[in-house]
Coordinates of N, CA and C and ligand atoms in Angstrom, one line a residue:
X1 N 30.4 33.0 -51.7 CA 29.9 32.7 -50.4 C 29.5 31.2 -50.3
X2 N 29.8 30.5 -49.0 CA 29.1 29.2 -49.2 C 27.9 29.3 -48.8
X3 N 27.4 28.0 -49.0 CA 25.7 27.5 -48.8 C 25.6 27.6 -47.9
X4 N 24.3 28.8 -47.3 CA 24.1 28.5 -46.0 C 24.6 29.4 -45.1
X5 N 25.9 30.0 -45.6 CA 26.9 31.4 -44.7 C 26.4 32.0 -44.1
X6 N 25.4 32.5 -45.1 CA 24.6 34.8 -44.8 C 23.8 33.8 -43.3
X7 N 22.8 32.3 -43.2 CA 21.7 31.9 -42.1 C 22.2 32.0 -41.3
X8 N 24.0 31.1 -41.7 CA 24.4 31.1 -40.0 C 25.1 31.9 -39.6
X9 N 25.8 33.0 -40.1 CA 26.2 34.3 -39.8 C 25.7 34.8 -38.8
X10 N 24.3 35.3 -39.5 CA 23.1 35.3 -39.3 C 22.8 35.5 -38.0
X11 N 22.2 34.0 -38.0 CA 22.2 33.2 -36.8 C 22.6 33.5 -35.4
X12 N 24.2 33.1 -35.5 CA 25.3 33.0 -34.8 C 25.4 34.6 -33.9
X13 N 24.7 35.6 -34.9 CA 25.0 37.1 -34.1 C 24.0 37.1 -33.5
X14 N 23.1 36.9 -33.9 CA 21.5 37.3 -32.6 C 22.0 36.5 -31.7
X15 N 22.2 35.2 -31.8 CA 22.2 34.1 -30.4 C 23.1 35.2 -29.2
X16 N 24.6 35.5 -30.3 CA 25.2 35.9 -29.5 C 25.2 37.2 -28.8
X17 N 24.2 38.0 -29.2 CA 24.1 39.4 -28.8 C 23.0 39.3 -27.8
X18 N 22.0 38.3 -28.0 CA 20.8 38.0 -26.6 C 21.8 37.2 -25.4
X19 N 22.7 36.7 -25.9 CA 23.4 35.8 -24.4 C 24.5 36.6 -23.8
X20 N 24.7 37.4 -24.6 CA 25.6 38.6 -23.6 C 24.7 39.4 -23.1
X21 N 23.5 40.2 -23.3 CA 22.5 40.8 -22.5 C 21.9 39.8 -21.5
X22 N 21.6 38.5 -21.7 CA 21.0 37.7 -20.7 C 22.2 37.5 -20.0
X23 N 23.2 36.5 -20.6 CA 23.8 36.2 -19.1 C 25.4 35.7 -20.1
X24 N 26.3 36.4 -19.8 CA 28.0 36.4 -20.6 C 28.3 35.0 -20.7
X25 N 28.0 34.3 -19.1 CA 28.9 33.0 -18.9 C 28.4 32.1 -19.4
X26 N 26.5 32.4 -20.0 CA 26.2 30.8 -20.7 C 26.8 30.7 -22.0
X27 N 27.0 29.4 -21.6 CA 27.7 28.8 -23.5 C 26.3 28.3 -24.1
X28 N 25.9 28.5 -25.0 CA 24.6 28.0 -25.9 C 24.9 26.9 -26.9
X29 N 24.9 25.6 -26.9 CA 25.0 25.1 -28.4 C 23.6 25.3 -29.0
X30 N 24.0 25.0 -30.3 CA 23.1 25.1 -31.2 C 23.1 23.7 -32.0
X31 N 22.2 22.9 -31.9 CA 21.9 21.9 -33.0 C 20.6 22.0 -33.9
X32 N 21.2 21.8 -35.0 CA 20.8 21.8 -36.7 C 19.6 21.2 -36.5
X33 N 18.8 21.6 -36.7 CA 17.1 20.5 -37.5 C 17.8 20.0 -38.6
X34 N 18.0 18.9 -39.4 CA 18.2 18.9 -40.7 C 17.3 17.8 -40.7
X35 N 15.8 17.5 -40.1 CA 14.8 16.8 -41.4 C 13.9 17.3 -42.4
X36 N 14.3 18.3 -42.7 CA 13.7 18.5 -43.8 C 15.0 18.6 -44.8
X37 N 15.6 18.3 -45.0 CA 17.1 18.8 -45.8 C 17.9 17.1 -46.0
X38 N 18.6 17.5 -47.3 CA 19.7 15.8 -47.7 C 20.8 16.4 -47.3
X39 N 21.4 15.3 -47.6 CA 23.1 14.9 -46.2 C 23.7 16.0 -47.5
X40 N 23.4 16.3 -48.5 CA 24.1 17.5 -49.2 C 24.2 18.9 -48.1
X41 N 22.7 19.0 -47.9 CA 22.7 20.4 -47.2 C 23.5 20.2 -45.9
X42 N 23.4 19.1 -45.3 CA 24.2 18.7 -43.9 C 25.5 19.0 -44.1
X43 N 26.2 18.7 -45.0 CA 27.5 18.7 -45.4 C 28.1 20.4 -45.3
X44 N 26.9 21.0 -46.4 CA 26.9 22.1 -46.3 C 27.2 22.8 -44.9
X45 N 26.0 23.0 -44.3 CA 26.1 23.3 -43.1 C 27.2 23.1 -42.2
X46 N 27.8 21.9 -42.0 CA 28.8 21.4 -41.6 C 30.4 22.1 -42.0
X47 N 30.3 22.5 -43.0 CA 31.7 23.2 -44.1 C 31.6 24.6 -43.7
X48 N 30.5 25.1 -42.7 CA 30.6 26.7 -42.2 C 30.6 26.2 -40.6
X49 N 30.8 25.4 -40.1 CA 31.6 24.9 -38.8 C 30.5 24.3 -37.8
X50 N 29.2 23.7 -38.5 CA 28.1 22.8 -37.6 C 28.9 21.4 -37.4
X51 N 28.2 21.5 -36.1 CA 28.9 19.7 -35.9 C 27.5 19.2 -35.2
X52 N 27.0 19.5 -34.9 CA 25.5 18.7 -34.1 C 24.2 18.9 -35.1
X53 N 23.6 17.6 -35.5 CA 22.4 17.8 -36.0 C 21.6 17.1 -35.9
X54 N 20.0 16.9 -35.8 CA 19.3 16.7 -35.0 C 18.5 16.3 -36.1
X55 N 17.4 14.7 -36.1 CA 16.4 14.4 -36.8 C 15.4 14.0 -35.8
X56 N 13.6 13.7 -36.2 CA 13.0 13.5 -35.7 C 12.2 12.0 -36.2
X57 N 13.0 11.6 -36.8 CA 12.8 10.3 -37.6 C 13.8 8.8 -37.9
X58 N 13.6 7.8 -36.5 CA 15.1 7.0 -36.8 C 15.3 6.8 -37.9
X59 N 14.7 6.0 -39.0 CA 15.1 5.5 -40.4 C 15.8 6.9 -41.1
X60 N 15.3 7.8 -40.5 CA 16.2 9.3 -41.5 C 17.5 9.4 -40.6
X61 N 17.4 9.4 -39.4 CA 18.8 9.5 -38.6 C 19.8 8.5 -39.3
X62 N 19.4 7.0 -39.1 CA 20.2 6.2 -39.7 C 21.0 6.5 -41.3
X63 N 19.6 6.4 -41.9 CA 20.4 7.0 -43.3 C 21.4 7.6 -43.5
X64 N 21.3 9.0 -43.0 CA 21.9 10.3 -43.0 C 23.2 9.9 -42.2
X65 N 23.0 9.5 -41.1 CA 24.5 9.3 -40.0 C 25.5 8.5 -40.9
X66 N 25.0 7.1 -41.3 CA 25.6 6.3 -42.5 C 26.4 7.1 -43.3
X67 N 25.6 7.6 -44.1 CA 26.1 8.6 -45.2 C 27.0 9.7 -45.2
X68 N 26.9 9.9 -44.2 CA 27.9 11.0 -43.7 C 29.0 10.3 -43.0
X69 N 29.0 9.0 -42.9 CA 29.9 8.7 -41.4 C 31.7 9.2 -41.3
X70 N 31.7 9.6 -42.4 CA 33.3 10.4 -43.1 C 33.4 11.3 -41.7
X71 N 32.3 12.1 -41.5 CA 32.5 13.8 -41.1 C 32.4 13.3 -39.6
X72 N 33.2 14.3 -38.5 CA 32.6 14.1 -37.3 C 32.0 14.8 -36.7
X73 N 30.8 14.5 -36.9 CA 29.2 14.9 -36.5 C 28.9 14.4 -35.1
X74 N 27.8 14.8 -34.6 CA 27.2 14.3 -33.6 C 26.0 14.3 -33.7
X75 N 25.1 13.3 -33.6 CA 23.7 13.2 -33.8 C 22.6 13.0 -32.8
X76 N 21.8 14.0 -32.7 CA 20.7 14.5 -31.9 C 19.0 13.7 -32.1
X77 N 18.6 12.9 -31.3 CA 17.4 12.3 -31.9 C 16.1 13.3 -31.1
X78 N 15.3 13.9 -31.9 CA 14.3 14.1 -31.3 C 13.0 14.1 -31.8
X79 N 12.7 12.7 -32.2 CA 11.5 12.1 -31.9 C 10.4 11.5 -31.5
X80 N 9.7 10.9 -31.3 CA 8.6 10.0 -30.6 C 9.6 8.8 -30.3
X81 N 9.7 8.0 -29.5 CA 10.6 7.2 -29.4 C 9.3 5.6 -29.5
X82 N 9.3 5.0 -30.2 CA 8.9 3.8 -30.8 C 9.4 2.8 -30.2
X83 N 8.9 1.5 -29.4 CA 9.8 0.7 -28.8 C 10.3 -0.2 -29.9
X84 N 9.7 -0.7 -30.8 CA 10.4 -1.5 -31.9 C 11.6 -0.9 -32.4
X85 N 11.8 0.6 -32.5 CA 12.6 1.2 -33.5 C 14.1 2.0 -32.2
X86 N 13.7 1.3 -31.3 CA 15.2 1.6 -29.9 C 16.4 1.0 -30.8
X87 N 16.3 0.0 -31.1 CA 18.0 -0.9 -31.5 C 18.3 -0.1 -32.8
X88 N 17.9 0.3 -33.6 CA 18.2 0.9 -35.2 C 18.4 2.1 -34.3
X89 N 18.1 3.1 -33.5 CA 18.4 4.4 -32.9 C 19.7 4.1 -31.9
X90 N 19.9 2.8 -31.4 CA 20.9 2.8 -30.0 C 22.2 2.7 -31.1
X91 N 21.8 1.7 -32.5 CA 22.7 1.8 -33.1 C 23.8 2.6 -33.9
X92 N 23.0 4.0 -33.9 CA 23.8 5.1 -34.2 C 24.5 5.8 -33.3
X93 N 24.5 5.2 -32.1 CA 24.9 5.9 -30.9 C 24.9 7.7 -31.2
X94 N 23.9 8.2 -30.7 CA 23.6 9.4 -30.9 C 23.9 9.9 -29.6
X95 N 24.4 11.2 -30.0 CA 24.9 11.9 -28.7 C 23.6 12.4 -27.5
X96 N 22.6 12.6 -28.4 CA 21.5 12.8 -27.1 C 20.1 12.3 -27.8
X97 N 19.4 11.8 -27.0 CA 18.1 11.1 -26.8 C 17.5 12.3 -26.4
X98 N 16.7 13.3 -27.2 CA 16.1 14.2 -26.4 C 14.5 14.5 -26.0
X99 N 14.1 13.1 -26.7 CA 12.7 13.3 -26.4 C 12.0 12.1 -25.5
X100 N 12.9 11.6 -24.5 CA 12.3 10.6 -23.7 C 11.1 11.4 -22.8
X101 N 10.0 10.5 -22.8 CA 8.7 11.5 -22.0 C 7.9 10.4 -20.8
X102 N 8.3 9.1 -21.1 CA 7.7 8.4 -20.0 C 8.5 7.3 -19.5
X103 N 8.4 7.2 -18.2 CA 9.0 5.7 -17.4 C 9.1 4.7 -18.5
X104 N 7.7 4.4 -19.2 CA 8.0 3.2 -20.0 C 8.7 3.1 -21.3
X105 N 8.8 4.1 -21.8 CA 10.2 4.7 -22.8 C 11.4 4.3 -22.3
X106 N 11.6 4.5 -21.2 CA 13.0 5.2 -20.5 C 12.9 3.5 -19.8
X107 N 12.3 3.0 -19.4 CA 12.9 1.5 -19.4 C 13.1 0.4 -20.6
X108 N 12.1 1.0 -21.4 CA 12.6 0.3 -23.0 C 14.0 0.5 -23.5
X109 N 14.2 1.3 -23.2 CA 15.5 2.1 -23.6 C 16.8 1.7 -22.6
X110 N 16.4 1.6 -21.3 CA 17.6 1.3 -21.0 C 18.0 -0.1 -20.9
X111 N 16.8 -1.2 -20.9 CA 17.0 -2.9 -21.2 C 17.8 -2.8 -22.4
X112 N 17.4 -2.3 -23.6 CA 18.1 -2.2 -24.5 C 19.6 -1.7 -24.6
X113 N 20.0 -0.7 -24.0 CA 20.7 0.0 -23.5 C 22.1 -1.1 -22.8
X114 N 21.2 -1.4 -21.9 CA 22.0 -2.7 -20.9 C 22.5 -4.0 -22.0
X115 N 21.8 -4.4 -22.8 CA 22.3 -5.4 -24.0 C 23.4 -5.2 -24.7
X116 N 23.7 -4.2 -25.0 CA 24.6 -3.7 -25.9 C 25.4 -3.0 -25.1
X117 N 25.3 -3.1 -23.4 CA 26.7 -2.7 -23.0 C 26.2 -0.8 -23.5
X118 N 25.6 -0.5 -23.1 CA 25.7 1.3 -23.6 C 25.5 2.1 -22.5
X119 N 25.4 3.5 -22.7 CA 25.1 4.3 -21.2 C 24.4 5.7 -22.2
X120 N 23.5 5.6 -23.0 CA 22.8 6.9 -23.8 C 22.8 7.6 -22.9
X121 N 22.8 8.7 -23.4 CA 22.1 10.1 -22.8 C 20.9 10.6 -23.2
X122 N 20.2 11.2 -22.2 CA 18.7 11.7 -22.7 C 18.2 12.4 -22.1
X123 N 17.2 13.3 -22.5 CA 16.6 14.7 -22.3 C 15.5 14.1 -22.0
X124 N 14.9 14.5 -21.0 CA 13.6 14.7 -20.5 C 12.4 15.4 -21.3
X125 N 11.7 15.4 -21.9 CA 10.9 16.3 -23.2 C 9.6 16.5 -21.9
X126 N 9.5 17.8 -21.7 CA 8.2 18.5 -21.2 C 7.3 19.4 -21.7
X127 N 5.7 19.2 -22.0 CA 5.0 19.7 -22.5 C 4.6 20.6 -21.4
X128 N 5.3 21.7 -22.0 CA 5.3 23.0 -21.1 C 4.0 23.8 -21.4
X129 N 3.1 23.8 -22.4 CA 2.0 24.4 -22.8 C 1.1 23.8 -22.4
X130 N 1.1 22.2 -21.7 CA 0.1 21.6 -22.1 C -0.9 21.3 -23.1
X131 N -0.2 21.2 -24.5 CA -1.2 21.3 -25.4 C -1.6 19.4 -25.5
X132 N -2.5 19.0 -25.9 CA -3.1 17.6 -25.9 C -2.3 17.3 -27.6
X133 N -1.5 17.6 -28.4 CA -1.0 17.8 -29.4 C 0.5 17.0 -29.5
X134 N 0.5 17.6 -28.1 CA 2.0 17.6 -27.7 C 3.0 16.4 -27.4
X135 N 3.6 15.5 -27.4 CA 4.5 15.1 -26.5 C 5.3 15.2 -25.1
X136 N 5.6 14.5 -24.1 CA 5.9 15.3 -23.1 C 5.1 15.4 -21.9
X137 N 6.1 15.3 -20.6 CA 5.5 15.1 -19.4 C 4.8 16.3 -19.1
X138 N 4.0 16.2 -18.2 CA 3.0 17.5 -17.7 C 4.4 18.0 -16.5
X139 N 4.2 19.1 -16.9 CA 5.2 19.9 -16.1 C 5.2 19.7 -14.4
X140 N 4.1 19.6 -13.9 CA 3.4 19.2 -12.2 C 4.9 17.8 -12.3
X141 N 4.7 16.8 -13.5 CA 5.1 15.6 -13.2 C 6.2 15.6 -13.2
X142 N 6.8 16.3 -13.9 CA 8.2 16.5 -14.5 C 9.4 15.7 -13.5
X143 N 9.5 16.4 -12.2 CA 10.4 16.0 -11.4 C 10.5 14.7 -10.8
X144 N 9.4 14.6 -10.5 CA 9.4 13.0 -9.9 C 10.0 12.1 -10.6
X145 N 9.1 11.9 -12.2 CA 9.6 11.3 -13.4 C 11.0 11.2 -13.4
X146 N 11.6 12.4 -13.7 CA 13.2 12.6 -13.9 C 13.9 11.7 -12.6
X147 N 13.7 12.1 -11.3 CA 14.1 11.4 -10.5 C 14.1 9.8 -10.4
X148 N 12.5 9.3 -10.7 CA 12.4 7.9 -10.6 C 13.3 7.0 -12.5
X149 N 13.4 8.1 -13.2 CA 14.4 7.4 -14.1 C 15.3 7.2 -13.5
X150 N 15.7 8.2 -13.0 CA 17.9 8.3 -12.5 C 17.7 6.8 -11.7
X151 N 16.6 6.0 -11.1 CA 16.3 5.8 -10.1 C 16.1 4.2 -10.5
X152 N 15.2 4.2 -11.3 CA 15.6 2.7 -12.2 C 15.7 2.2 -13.1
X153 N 16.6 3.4 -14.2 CA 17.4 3.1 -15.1 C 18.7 3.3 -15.2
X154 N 19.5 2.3 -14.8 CA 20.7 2.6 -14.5 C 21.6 2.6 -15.8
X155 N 21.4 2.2 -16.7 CA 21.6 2.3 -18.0 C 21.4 3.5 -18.9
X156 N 20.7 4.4 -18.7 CA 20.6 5.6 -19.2 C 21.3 7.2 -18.3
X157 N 21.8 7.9 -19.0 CA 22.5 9.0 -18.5 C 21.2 10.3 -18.5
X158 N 20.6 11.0 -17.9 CA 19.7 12.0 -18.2 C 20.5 13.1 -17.9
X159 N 20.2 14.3 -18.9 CA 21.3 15.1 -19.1 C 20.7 16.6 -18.8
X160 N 19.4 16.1 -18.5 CA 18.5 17.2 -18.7 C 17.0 17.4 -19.0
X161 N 16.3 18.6 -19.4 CA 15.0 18.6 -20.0 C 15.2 19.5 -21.7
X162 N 14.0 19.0 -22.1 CA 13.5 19.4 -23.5 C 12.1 20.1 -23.4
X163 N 12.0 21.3 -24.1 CA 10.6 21.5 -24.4 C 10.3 21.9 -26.0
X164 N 9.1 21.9 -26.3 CA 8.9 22.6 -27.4 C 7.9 23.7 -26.8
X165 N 8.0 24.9 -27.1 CA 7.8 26.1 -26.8 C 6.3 26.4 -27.0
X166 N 5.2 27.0 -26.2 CA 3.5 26.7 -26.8 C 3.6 27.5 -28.3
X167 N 2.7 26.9 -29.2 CA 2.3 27.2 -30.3 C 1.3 28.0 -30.0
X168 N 1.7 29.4 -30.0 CA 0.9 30.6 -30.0 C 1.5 31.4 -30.7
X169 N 1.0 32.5 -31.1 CA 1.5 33.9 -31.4 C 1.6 34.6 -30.5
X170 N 0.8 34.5 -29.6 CA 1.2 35.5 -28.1 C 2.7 35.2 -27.5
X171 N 3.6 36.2 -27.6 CA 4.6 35.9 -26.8 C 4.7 35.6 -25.9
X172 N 3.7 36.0 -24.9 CA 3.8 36.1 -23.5 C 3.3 34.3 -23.0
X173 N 2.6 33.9 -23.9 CA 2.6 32.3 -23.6 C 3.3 31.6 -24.3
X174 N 3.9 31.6 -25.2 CA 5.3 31.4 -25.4 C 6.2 31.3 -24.4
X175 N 6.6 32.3 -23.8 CA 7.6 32.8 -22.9 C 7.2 32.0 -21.5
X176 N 5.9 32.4 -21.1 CA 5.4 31.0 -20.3 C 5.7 29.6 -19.9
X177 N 5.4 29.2 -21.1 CA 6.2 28.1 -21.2 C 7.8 27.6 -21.1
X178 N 8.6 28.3 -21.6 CA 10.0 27.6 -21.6 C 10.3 28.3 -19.9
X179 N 9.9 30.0 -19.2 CA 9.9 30.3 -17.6 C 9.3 28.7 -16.8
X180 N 8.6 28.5 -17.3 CA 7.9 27.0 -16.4 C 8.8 25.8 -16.7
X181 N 9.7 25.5 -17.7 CA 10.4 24.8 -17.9 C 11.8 24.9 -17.6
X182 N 12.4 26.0 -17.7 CA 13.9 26.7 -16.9 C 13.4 26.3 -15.2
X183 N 12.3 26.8 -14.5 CA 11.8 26.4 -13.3 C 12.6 24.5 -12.8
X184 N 12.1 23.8 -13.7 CA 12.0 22.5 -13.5 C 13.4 21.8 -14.1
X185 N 14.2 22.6 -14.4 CA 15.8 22.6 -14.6 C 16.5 23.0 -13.7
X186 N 16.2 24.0 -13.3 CA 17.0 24.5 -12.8 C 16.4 23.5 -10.5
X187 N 15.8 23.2 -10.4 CA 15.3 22.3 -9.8 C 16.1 20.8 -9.8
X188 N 16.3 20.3 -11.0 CA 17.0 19.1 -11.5 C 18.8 19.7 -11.3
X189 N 19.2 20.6 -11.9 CA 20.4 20.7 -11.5 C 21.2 20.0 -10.4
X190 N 20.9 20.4 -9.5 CA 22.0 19.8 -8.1 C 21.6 18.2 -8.9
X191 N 20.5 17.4 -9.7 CA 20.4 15.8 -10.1 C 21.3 15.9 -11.3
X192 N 21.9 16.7 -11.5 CA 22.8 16.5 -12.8 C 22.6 16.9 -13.9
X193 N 21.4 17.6 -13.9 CA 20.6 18.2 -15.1 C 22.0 18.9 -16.1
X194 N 22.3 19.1 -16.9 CA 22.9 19.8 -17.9 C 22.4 21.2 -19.2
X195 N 21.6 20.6 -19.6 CA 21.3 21.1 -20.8 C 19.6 21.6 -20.7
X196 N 18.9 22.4 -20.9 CA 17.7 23.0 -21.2 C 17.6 23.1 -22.4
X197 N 17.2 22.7 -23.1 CA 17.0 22.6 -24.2 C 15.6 23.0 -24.8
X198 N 15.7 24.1 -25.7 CA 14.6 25.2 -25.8 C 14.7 25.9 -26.9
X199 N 13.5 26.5 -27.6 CA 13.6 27.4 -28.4 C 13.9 26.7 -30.1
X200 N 13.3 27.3 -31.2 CA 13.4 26.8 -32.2 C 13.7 27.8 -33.1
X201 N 12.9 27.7 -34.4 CA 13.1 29.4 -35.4 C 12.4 30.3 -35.2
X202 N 11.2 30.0 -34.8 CA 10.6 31.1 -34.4 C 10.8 31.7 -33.2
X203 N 11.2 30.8 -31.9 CA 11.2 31.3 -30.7 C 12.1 31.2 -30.1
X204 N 13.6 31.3 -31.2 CA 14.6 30.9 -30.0 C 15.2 32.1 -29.0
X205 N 15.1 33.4 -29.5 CA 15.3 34.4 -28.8 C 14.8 34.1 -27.5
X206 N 13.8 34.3 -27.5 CA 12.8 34.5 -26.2 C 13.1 33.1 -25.4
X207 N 13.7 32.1 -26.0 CA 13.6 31.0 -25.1 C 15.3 30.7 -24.5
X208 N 16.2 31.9 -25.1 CA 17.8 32.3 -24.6 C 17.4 32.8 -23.5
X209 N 16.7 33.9 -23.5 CA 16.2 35.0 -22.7 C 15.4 34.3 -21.4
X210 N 15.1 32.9 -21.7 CA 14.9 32.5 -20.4 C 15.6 30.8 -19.8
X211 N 16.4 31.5 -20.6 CA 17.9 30.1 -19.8 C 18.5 29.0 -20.5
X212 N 17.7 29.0 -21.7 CA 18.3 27.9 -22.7 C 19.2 27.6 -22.9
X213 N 19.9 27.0 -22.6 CA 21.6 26.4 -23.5 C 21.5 25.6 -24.6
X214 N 20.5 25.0 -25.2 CA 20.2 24.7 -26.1 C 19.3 24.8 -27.1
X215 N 19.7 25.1 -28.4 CA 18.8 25.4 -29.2 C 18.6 24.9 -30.3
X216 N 17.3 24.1 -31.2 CA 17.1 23.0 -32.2 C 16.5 24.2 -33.1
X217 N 17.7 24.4 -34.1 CA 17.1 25.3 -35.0 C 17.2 24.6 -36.4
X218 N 15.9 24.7 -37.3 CA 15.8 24.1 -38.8 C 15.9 25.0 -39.9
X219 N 14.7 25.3 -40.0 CA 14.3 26.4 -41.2 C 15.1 27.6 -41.0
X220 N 15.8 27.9 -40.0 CA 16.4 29.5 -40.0 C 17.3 29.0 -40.7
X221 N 18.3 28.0 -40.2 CA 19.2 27.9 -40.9 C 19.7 27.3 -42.4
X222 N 18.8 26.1 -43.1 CA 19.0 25.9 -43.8 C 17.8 26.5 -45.1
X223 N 17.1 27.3 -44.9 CA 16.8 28.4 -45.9 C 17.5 28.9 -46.5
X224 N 17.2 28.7 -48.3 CA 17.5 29.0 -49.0 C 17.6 30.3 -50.0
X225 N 18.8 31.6 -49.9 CA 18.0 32.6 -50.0 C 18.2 33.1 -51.6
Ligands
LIG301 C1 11.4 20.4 -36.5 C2 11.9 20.5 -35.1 C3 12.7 21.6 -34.6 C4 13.2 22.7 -35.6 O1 12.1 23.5 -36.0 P1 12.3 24.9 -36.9 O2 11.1 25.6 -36.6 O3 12.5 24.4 -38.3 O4 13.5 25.6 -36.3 C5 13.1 21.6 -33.3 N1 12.7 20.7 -32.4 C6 11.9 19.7 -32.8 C7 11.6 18.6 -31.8 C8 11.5 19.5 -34.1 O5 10.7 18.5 -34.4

């Protein structure tokens, strides 16, 4: 068996047995966490048919994309976005920006953006729990924000929203959260919105179950058994 098979086997059947009881016609991707994991395990993962994976650290993005640049990957940033560290991240041309959370991000990004002739794409990140922990617009704010980027950043593509899911054990605020965040997507749609982006290892079911098309999964899949 390869490295990694039985996770995404795995995997691959719950996603797919909750999105035919939720809803047939959504297509779900799935992008890889691989910061905690070397461009070995990436490779791995990659050789049982991943193609998107996701870091929350530019100097690890960079490394890793480098190192890999053989394979055709697509790379997912979702980090704190640092204004010094935009040109080393624009540089990898990463398929999605998914943690933009303020106007002043989202113009840093797209002057930059504008220099190098680029058109990124990027996720909206909403702190759907409101935790003070968190990253991410207050959900009240969410829309405006999204609109006033489309609005004066012409250099950036917004493709959508991001959340990370409340840190509870209670399901039901769990679930809370990403229903409040499908809300403010599905709102953005007719603006182009694309992707919801939701749900992790612990909560990705429950966050299918409430509209996700995207899913940032780490530890499920690259556990070692
Ligand atoms: C680490 C991380 C994930 C993946 O978390 P797991 O619990 O390992 O699946 C997803 N999204 C973000 C933003 C992360 O930082």
């Amino acid at each position: 068996m390869r490295r990694f098979e039985a996770n995404y086997d795995r995997v691959l059947s719950t996603i797919e047995a909750i999105r035919l009881q939720t809803n047939e016609h959504q297509i779900i991707k799935i992008v890889a966490v691989s910061k905690y994991v070397d461009t070995d395990a990436i490779r791995a993962l990659y050789e049982n048919g991943q193609r998107a994976f996701g870091e929350n650290h530019v100097q690890d993005l960079v490394r890793k994309s480098r190192t890999l640049e053989a394979l055709p990957l697509e790379w997912h940033y979702l980090g704190r976005i640092q204004t010094n560290k935009i040109n080393a991240l624009l540089e990898v041309r990463p398929a999605l920006i998914q943690s933009c959370d303020s106007l002043e991000h989202a113009k840093a990004i797209d002057k930059r953006a504008a220099e190098k002739g680029m058109k990124p794409h990027l996720l909206l990140q909403i702190n759907s729990a409101k935790e003070e922990t968190k990253a991410g617009v207050m959900p009240e704010a969410a829309e405006e924000l999204y609109l006033q980027i489309q609005e004066e950043c012409p250099h950036l593509e917004l493709k959508g929203v991001m959340t990370i899911g409340a840190h509870s054990p209670e399901r039901a605020q769990v679930q809370r959260s990403f229903e409040r965040t499908f809300e403010i997507f599905e709102k953005l749609r007719p603006h182009g919105a694309k992707y919801c982006s939701m749900g992790m290892s612990d909560d990705f079911e429950i966050a299918i179950r409430c509209g996700s098309n995207m899913l940032r999964l780490g530890r499920i899949l690259f556990q070692e058994d």
